[in-house]
Coordinates of C-alpha atoms and ligand atoms in Angstrom, one line a residue:
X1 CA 10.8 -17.5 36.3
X2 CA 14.4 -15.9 36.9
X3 CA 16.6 -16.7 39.5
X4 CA 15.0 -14.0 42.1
X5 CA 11.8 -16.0 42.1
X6 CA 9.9 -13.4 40.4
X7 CA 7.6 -14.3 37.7
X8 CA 9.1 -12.8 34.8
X9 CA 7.2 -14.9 32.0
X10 CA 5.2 -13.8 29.5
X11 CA 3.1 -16.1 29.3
X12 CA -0.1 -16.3 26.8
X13 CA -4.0 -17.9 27.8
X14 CA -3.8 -21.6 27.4
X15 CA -5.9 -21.5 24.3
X16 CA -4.3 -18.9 22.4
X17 CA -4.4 -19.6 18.5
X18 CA -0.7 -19.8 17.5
X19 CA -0.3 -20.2 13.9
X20 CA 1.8 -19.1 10.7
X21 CA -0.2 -18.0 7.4
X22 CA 0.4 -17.8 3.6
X23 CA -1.3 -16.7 0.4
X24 CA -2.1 -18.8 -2.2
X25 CA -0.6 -16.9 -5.5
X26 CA 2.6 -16.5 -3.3
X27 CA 3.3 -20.1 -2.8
X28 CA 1.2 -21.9 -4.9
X29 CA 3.1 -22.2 -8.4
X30 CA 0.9 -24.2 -10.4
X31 CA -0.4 -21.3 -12.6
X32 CA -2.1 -23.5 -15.0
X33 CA -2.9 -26.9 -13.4
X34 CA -5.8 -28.6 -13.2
X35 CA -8.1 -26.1 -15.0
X36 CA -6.6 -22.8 -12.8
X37 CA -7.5 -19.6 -15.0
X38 CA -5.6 -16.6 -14.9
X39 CA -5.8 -14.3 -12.2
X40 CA -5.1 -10.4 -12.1
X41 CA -1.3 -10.9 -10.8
X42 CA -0.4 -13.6 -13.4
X43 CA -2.0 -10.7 -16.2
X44 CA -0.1 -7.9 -14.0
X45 CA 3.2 -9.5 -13.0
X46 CA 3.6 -10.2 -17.0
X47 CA 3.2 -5.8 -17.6
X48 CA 6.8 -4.8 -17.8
X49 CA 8.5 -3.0 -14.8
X50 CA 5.6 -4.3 -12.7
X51 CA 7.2 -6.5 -10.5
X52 CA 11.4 -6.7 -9.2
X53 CA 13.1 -8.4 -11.7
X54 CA 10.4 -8.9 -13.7
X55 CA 9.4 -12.2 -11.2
X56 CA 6.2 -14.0 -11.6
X57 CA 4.0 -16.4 -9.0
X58 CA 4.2 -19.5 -12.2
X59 CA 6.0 -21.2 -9.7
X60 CA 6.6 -19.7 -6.2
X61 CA 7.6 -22.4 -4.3
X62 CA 5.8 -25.2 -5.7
X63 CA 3.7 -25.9 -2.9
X64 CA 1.1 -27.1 -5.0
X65 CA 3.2 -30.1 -5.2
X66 CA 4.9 -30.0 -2.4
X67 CA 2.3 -29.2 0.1
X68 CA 3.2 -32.3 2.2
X69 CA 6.8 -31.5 3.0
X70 CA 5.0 -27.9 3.7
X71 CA 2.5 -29.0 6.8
X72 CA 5.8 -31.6 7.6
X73 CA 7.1 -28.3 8.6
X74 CA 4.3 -26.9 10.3
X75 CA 4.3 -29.7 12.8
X76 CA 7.8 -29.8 13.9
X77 CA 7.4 -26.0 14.5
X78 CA 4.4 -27.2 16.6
X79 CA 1.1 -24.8 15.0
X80 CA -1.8 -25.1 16.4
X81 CA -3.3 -23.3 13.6
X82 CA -2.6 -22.7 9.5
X83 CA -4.0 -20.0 7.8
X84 CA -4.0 -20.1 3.8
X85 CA -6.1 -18.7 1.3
X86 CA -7.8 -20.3 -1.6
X87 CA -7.3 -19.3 -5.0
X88 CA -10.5 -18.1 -6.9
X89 CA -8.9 -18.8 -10.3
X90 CA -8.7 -22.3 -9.2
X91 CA -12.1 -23.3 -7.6
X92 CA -14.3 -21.3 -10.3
X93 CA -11.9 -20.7 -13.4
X94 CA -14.9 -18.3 -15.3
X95 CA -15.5 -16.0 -12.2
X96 CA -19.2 -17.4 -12.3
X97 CA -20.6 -20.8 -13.0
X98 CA -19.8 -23.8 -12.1
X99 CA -16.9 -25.2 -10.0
X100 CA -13.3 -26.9 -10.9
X101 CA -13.5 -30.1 -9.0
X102 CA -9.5 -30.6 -10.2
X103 CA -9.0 -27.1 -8.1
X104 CA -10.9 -27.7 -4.9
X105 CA -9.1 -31.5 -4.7
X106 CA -6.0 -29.4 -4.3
X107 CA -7.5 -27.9 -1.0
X108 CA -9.5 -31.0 0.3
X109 CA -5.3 -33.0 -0.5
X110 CA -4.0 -30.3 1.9
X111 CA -6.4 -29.7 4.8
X112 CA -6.5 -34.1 4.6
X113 CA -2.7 -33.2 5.2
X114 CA -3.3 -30.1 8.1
X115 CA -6.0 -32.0 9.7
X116 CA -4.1 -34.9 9.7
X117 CA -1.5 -33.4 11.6
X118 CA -3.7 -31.7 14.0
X119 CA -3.9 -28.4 12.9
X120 CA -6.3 -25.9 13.0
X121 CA -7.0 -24.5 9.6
X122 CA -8.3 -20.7 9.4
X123 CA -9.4 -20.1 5.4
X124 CA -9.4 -17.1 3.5
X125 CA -11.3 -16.8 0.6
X126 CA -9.5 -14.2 -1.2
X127 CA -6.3 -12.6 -1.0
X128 CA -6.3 -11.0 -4.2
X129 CA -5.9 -13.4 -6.5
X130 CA -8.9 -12.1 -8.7
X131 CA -10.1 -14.0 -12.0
X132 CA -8.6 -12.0 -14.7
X133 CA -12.3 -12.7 -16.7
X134 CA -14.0 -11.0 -13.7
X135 CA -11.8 -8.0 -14.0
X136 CA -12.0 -7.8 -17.4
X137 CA -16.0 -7.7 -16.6
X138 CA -14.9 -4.4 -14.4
X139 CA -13.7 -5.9 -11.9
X140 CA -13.9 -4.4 -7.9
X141 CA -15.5 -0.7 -8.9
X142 CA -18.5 -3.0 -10.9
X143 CA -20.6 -3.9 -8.0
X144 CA -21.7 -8.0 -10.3
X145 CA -18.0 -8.6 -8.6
X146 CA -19.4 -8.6 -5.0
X147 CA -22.3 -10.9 -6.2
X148 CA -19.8 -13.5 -7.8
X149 CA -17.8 -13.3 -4.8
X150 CA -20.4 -14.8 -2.9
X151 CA -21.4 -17.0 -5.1
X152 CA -17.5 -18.3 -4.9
X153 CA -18.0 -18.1 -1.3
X154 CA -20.7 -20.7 -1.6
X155 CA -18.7 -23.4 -3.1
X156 CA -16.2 -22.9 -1.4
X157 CA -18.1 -23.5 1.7
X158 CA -20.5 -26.0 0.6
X159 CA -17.3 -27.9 -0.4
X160 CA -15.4 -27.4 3.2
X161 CA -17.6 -26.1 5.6
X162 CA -17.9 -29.5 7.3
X163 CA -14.8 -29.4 8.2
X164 CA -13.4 -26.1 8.5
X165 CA -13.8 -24.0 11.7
X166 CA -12.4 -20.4 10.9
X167 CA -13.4 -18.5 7.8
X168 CA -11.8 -15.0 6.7
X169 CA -13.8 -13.4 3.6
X170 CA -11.3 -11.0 2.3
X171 CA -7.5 -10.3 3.2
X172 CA -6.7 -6.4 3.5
X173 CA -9.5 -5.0 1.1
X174 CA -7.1 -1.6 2.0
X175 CA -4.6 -3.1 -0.1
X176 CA -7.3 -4.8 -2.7
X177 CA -8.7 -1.1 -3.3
X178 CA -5.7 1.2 -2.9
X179 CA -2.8 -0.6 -4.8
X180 CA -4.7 -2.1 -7.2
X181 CA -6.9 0.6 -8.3
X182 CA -5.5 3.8 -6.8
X183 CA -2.0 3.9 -6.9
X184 CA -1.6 1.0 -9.5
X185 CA 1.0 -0.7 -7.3
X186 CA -0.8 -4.1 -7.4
X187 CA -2.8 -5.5 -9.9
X188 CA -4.6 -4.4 -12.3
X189 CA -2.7 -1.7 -11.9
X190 CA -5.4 0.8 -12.5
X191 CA -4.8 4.1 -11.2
X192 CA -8.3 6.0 -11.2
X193 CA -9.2 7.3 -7.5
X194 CA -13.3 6.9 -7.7
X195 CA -12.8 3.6 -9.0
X196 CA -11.0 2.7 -5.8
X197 CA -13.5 3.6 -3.6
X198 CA -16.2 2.1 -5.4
X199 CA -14.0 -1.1 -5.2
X200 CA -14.0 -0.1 -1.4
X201 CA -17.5 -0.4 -1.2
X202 CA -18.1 -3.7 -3.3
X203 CA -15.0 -5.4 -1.9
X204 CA -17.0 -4.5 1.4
X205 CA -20.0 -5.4 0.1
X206 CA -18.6 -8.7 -1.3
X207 CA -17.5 -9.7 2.4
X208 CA -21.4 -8.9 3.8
X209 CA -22.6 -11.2 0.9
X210 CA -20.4 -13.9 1.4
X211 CA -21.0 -13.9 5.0
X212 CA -24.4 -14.1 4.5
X213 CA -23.8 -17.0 2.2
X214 CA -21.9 -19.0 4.6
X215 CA -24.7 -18.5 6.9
X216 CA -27.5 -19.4 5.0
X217 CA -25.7 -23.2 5.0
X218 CA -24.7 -23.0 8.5
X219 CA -26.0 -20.6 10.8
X220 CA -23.5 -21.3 13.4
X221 CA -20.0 -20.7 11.2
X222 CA -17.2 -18.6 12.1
X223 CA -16.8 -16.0 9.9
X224 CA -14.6 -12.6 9.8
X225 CA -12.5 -9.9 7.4
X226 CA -8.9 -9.5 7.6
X227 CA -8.1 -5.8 7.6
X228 CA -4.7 -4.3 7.6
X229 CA -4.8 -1.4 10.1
X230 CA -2.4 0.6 11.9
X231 CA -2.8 3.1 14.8
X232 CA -2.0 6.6 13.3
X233 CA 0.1 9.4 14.9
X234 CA 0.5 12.9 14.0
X235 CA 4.3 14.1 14.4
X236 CA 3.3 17.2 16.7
X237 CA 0.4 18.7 18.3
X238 CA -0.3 21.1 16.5
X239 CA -3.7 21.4 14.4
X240 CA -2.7 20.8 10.9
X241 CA -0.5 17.9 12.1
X242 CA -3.8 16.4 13.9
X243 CA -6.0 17.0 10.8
X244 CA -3.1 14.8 8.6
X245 CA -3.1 12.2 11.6
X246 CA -7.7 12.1 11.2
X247 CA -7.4 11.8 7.1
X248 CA -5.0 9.1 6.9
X249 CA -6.3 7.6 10.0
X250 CA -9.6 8.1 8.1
X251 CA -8.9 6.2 4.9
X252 CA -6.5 3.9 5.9
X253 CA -8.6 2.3 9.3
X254 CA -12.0 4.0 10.0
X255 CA -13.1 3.7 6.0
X256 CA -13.0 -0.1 6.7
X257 CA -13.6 -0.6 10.7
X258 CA -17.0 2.1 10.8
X259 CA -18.9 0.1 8.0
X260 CA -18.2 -3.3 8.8
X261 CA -18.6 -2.2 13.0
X262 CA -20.9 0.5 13.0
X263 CA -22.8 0.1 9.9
X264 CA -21.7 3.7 8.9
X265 CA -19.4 5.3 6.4
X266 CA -17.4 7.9 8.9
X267 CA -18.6 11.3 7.7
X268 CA -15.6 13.0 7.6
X269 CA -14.2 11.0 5.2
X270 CA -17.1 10.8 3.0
X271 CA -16.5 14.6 3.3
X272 CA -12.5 14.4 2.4
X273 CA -12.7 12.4 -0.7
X274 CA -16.5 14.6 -1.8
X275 CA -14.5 15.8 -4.7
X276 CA -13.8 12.4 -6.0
X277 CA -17.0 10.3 -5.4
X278 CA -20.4 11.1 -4.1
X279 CA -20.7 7.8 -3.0
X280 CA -23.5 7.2 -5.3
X281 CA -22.5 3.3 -5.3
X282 CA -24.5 2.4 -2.0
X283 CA -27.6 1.3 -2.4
X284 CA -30.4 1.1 0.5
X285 CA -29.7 -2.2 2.3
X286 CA -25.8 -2.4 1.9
X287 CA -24.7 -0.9 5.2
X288 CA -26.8 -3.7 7.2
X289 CA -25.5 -6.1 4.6
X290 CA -21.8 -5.3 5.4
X291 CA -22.4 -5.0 9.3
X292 CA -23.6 -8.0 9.3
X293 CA -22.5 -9.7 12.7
X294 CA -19.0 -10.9 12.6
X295 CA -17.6 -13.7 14.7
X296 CA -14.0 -12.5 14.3
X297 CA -11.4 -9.7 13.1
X298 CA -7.9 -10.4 11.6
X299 CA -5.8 -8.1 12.0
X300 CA -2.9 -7.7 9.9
X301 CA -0.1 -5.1 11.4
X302 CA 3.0 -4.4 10.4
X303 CA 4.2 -1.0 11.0
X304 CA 2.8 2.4 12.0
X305 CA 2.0 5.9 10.4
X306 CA 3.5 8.8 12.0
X307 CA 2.2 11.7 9.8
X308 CA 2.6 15.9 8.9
X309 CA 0.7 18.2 7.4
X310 CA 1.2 19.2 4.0
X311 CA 4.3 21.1 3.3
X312 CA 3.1 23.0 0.1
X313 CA 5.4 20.7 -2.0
X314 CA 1.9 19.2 -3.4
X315 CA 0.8 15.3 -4.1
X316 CA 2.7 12.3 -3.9
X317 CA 2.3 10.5 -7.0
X318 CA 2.6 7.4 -5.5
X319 CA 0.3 7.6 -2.7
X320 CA -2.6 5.0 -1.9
X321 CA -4.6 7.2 -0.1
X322 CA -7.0 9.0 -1.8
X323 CA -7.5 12.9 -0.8
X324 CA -4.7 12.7 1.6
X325 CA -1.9 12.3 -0.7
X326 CA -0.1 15.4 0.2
X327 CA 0.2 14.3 3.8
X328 CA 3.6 13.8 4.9
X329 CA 4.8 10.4 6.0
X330 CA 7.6 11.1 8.1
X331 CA 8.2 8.1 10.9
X332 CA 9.7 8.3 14.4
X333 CA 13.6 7.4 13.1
X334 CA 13.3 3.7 14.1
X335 CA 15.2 0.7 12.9
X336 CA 13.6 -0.2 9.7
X337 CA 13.1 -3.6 8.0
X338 CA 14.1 -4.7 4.4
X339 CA 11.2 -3.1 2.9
X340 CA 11.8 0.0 4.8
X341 CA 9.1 0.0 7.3
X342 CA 9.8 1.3 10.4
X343 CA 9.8 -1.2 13.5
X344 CA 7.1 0.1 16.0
X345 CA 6.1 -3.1 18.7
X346 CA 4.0 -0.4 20.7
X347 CA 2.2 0.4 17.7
X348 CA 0.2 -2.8 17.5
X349 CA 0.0 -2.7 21.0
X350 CA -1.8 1.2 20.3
X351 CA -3.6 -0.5 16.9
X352 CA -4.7 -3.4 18.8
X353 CA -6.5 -0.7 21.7
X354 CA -7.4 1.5 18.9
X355 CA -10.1 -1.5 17.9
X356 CA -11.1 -2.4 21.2
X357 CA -11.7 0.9 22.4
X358 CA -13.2 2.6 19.5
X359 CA -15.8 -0.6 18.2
X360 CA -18.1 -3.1 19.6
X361 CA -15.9 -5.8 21.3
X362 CA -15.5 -8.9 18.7
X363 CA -12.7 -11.4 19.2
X364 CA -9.4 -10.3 17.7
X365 CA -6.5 -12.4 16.2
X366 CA -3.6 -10.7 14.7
X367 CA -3.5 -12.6 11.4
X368 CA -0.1 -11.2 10.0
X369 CA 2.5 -9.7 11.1
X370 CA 6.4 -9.7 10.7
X371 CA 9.2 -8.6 8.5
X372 CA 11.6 -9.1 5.7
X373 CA 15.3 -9.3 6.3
X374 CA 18.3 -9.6 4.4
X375 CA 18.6 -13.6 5.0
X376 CA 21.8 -15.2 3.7
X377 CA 22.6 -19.1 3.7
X378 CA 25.8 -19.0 6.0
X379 CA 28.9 -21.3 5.9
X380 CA 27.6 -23.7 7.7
X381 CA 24.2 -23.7 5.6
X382 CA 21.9 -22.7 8.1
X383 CA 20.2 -19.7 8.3
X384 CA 20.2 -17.4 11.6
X385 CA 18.1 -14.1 11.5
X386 CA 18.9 -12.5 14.9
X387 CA 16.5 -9.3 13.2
X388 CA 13.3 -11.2 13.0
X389 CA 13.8 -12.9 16.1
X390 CA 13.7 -9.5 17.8
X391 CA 10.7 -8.3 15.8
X392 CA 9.0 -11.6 17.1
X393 CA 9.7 -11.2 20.2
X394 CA 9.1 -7.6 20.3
X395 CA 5.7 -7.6 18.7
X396 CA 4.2 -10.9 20.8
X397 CA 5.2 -8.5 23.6
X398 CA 3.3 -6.0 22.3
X399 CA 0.1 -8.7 21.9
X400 CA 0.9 -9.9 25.5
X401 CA 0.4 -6.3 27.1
X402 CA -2.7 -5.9 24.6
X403 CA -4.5 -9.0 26.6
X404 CA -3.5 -7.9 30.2
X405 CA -5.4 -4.5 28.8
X406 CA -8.2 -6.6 28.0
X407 CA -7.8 -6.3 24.5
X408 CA -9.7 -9.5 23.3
X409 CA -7.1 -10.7 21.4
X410 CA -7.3 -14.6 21.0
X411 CA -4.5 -15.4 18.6
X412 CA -1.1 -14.8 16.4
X413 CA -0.3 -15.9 13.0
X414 CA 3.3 -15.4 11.9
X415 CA 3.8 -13.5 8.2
X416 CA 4.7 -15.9 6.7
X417 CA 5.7 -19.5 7.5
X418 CA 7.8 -19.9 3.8
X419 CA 9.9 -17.3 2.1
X420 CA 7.6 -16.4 -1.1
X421 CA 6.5 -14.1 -3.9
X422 CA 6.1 -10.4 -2.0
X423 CA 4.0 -9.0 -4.6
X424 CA 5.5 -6.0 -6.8
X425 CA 8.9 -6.8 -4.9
X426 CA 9.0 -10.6 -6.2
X427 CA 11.1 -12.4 -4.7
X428 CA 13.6 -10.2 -3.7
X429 CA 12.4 -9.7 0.4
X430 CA 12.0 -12.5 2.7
X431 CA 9.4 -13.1 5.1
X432 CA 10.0 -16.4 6.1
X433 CA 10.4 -18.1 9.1
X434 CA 11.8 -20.6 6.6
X435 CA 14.1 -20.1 3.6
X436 CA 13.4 -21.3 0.8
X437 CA 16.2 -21.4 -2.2
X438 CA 14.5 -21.0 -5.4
X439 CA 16.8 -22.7 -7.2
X440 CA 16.4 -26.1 -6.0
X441 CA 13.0 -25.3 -3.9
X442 CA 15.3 -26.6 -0.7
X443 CA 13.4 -25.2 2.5
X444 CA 15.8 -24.1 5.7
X445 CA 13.8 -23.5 8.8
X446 CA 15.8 -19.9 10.0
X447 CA 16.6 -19.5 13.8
X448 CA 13.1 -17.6 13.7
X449 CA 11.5 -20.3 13.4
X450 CA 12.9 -22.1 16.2
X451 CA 12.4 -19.2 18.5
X452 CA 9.0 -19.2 17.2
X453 CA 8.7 -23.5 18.2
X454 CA 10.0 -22.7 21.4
X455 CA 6.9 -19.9 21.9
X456 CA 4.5 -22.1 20.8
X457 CA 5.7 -25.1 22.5
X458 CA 6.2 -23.1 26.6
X459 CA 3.4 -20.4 25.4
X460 CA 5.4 -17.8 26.7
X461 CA 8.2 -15.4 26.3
X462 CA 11.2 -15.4 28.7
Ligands
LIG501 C1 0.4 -8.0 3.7 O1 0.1 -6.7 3.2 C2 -0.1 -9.0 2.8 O2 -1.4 -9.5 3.3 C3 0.8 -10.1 2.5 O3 0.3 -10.9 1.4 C4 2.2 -9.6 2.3 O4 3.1 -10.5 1.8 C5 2.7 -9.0 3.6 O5 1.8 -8.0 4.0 C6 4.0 -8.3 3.5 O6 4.0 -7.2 2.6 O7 3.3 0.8 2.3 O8 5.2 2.0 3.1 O9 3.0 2.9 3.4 C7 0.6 -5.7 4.0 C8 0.3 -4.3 3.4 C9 2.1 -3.2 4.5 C10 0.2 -2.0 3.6 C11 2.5 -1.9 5.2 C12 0.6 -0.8 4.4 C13 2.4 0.5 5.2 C14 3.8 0.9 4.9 N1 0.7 -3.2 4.2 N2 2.0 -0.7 4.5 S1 3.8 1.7 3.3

C-alpha cells in the first residue's frame, strides 16, 4: 500500500507456483559418472567452432556433486517449487533397454534433498540431452525415437511417480526441431529442413506417447509440454507485412499449440512448408495420440517477434524457420539483453492471451523466462544486477495483468536459478539469479535473487 492509502500492490493468488528451473546438461557436470552415456551435446559441443570458446557441459557447475549446497540455496531464496530435467543419457545409457540404477540414484539423492526442504518439484523428461546411440539410430526425423522416448518416460515414472506431482514431457520441441536439425545451431547440428519437421512430428508424437505412458501407471498424474512461444507482430499493416507476421507466427507457435490443442496440423502451414515435406510422416491415430488431454502448459517466453516481409535480398542462412526464412526480423528498437534479444514485458503479457484466447483453456505456468547480463563480481565481491531486476519485475507485471485478464496462469519459474552452460554460447552469458565462478564453482546469490526472495516471500510486487 503507498502512503495515499491506495492499494498499489501487485499482489499474486495465494497459491501461485513460484519457482526457479534448470536443465540438466547445463548444470550437471558429471559427463561420465555412474554409467551416463553420451548425449548429442557432449558429441556436438566437441565439433569445432560449435560452441563459444570451444566450452563443453563435462563439468558445468558440478551440481552432480554439489546438489546439496544447490537446494541450500533454493530455500533461503524461499521456492515453493524446482523445476529440473532429467538426463536421458543417465537413466537409460543405450536409448532402449534397461535402466542405470547408478543414474536414477542421482535424482531420487536430489528430490530426497528438494523434498526435504519442502519444495515442489516439477520434472522434465527431456531437455535435449538426446542419447548420442539414439541419434546415431536417426535420431528425432526416425519416428523408433518417439517410441524410446516413452519407454524412457516409463522408468522414469515408474521410478518417481510416487512422489512427484508435476511432469513436463519435453522442453521447447521448437528449439529440439529447429536448431538441432534445421539451422544446425544445436546439436546434432544437422541442417536438412524436412528432417526438422519430421522431428516436429515425432518429438510431438514422443510427448503423446509418453503421456500416455505416464497414465497407463497412474491415471490421475499431472502431465504437460513445455513450448517456447512468443506472440508475433508484423511491423506495419500492410498485407505482405501481415502474411510475414501469419508464417512465422505459423511455425514458430501454431505448428506446436494446434496439434497438441486442437488435434490439427494448421493448414496454412502445412501449405507454406508443401515444398519441403508432404507430411507423409503422420500416420492414422497420431493427432489423437498427441492431443491427448493435457493437465498443464509451460510456457517458456523470452522475447517477442516483430516481423517484415521479404525485402528481395533472399534467405537468411541462418534462420530456424523453415519456408519463412526470408522474413525480416526487425524488432521495435527496445533495450536488448546480452544475447541481443529485445526486452518486450507486454509481449508475454500478448503471448500469454494469445494461448488463452485462441485454445481450449488448460492451466498455464510460465516455465522460463529471464535474461542474460553482463554480471561482474564488484569490489566488494557481491554481485548487483540492477538489469535483471527490472526484467523481473517487468515481466511478473506482465504475468500479474495476464491473471486479472483471466489468463489461467497458475505459476512462474525464473530462467535459471545458477549461472550455467547457455548452449552454443557456453558459458559466456549469464542467466543466473546466482553467480557462479567457474573457477572455484563459488556460488554468489546476485541482487536478483534477493529481489526475487522478497517476491516470493510478500507474493507481490510493490
Ligand atoms: C531456453 O530456450 C532454454 O529452454 C534454456 O535451456 C536456455 O538456457 C534459455 O532459453 C536461454 O536461452 O533466437 O534471436 O530468434 C529459449 C529459446 C530463445 C528461442 C529466444 C527463440 C528468439 C530469439 N528461445 N529465441 S532469436
Amino acid at each position: 500500500q503507498s502512503d495515499t492509502g491506495l492499494e498499489t500492490a501487485v499482489r499474486f493468488p495465494a497459491d501461485f507456483l513460484w519457482g526457479a528451473a534448470t536443465a540438466s546438461y547445463q548444470i550437471e557436470g558429471a559427463a561420465t559418472a555412474d554409467g551416463r552415456s553420451p548425449s548429442i551435446w557432449d558429441v556436438f559441443s566437441r565439433r569445432p567452432g560449435a560452441i563459444v570458446n570451444g566450452d563443453t557441459g563435462d563439468e558445468a557447475c558440478d551440481h552432480y556433486h554439489r546438489y546439496r549446497e544447490d537446494v541450500g540455496i533454493m530455500s533461503s531464496l524461499g521456492l515453493r517449487s524446482y523445476r529440473f530435467s532429467v538426463a536421458w543419457p543417465r537413466v537409460q545409457p543405450d536409448g532402449r533397454g534397461p535402466a542405470n540404477q547408478a543414474g536414477l540414484d542421482f535424482y531420487k539423492r536430489l528430490l530426497d534433498e528438494v523434498q526435504g526442504a519442502g519444495i515442489e518439484p516439477m520434472l522434465t523428461l527431456y531437455h535435449w540431452d538426446l542419447p548420442q546411440v539414439l541419434e546415431d539410430a536417426g535420431g528425432w526425423p526416425a519416428r523408433d525415437t518417439a517410441e524410446r522416448f516413452a519407454d524412457y518416460a516409463a522408468i522414469v515414472h515408474g521410478a518417481f511417480g510416487d512422489r512427484v506431482r508435476y511432469w513436463t514431457t519435453l522442453n521447447e520441441p521448437w528449439v529440439s526441431a529447429m536448431l538441432g536439425y534445421h539451422n544446425g545451431a544445436h546439436a546434432p547440428g544437422r541442417r536438412e529442413p524436412a528432417a526438422a519437421l519430421a522431428s516436429v512430428h515425432h518429438l510431438l508424437l514422443g510427448h503423446g506417447l509418453a503421456t500416455a505412458a505416464i497414465r497407463s501407471q497412474n491415471e490421475s498424474a499431472t502431465v504437460g509440454i513445455t513450448l517456447n512461444l512468443a506472440a508475433t507482430s508484423p511491423a506495419t499493416d500492410a498485407a505482405a507485412d501481415l502474411d510475414a507476421a501469419r508464417r512465422i507466427d505459423g511455425v514458430a507457435n501454431r505448428l506446436y499449440l494446434d496439434p497438441l490443442l486442437l488435434g490439427t496440423y494448421p493448414e496454412d502451414v502445412v501449405r507454406d512448408v508443401a515444398a519441403i515435406t508432404d507430411f507423409g510422416f503422420v500416420q492414422d491415430g497420431d493427432l489423437a495420440t498427441i492431443s491427448t488431454k493435457i493437465d498443464m502448459l509451460g510456457i517458456n517466453y523470452y522475447t517477442t517477434n516483430v516481423v517484415a516481409a521479404p525485402n528481395g535480398n533472399g534467405p537468411d542462412a541462418g534462420s530456424p524457420h523453415p519456408a519463412a526464412e526470408d522474413v525480416r526480423h526487425i524488432g521495435r528498437g527496445a533495450p536488448k539483453t546480452a544475447m541481443g534479444w529485445e526486452i518486450d514485458p507486454d509481449g508475454l503479457f500478448q503471448t500469454l492471451k494469445m494461448v488463452s484466447d485462441n485454445y481450449p483453456s488448460v492451466p498455464l505456468y510460465v516455465t522460463e523466462n529471464g535474461a542474460a547480463f553482463d554480471d561482474e563480481i564488484g569490489p566488494d565481491g557481491t554481485v548487483d544486477d540492477p538489469e535483471r531486476v527490472a526484467y523481473f519485475d517487468s515481466h511478473l507485471r506482465a504475468c500479474h495483468r495476464a491473471i486479472e485478464a483471466g489468463v489461467p496462469l497458475r505459476g512462474y519459474f525464473a530462467w535459471s536459478l545458477l549461472d550455467n552452460f547457455e548452449w552454443a554460447f557456453g558459458y559466456d552469458k549469464r542467466f543466473g539469479l546466482v553467480f557462479v565462478d567457474y573457477r572455484t564453482q563459488r556460488r554468489i546469490p546476485k541482487s536478483s535473487a534477493r529481489f526475487y526472495a522478497d517476491v516470493i516471500a510478500r507474493n507481490e510486487l510493490w
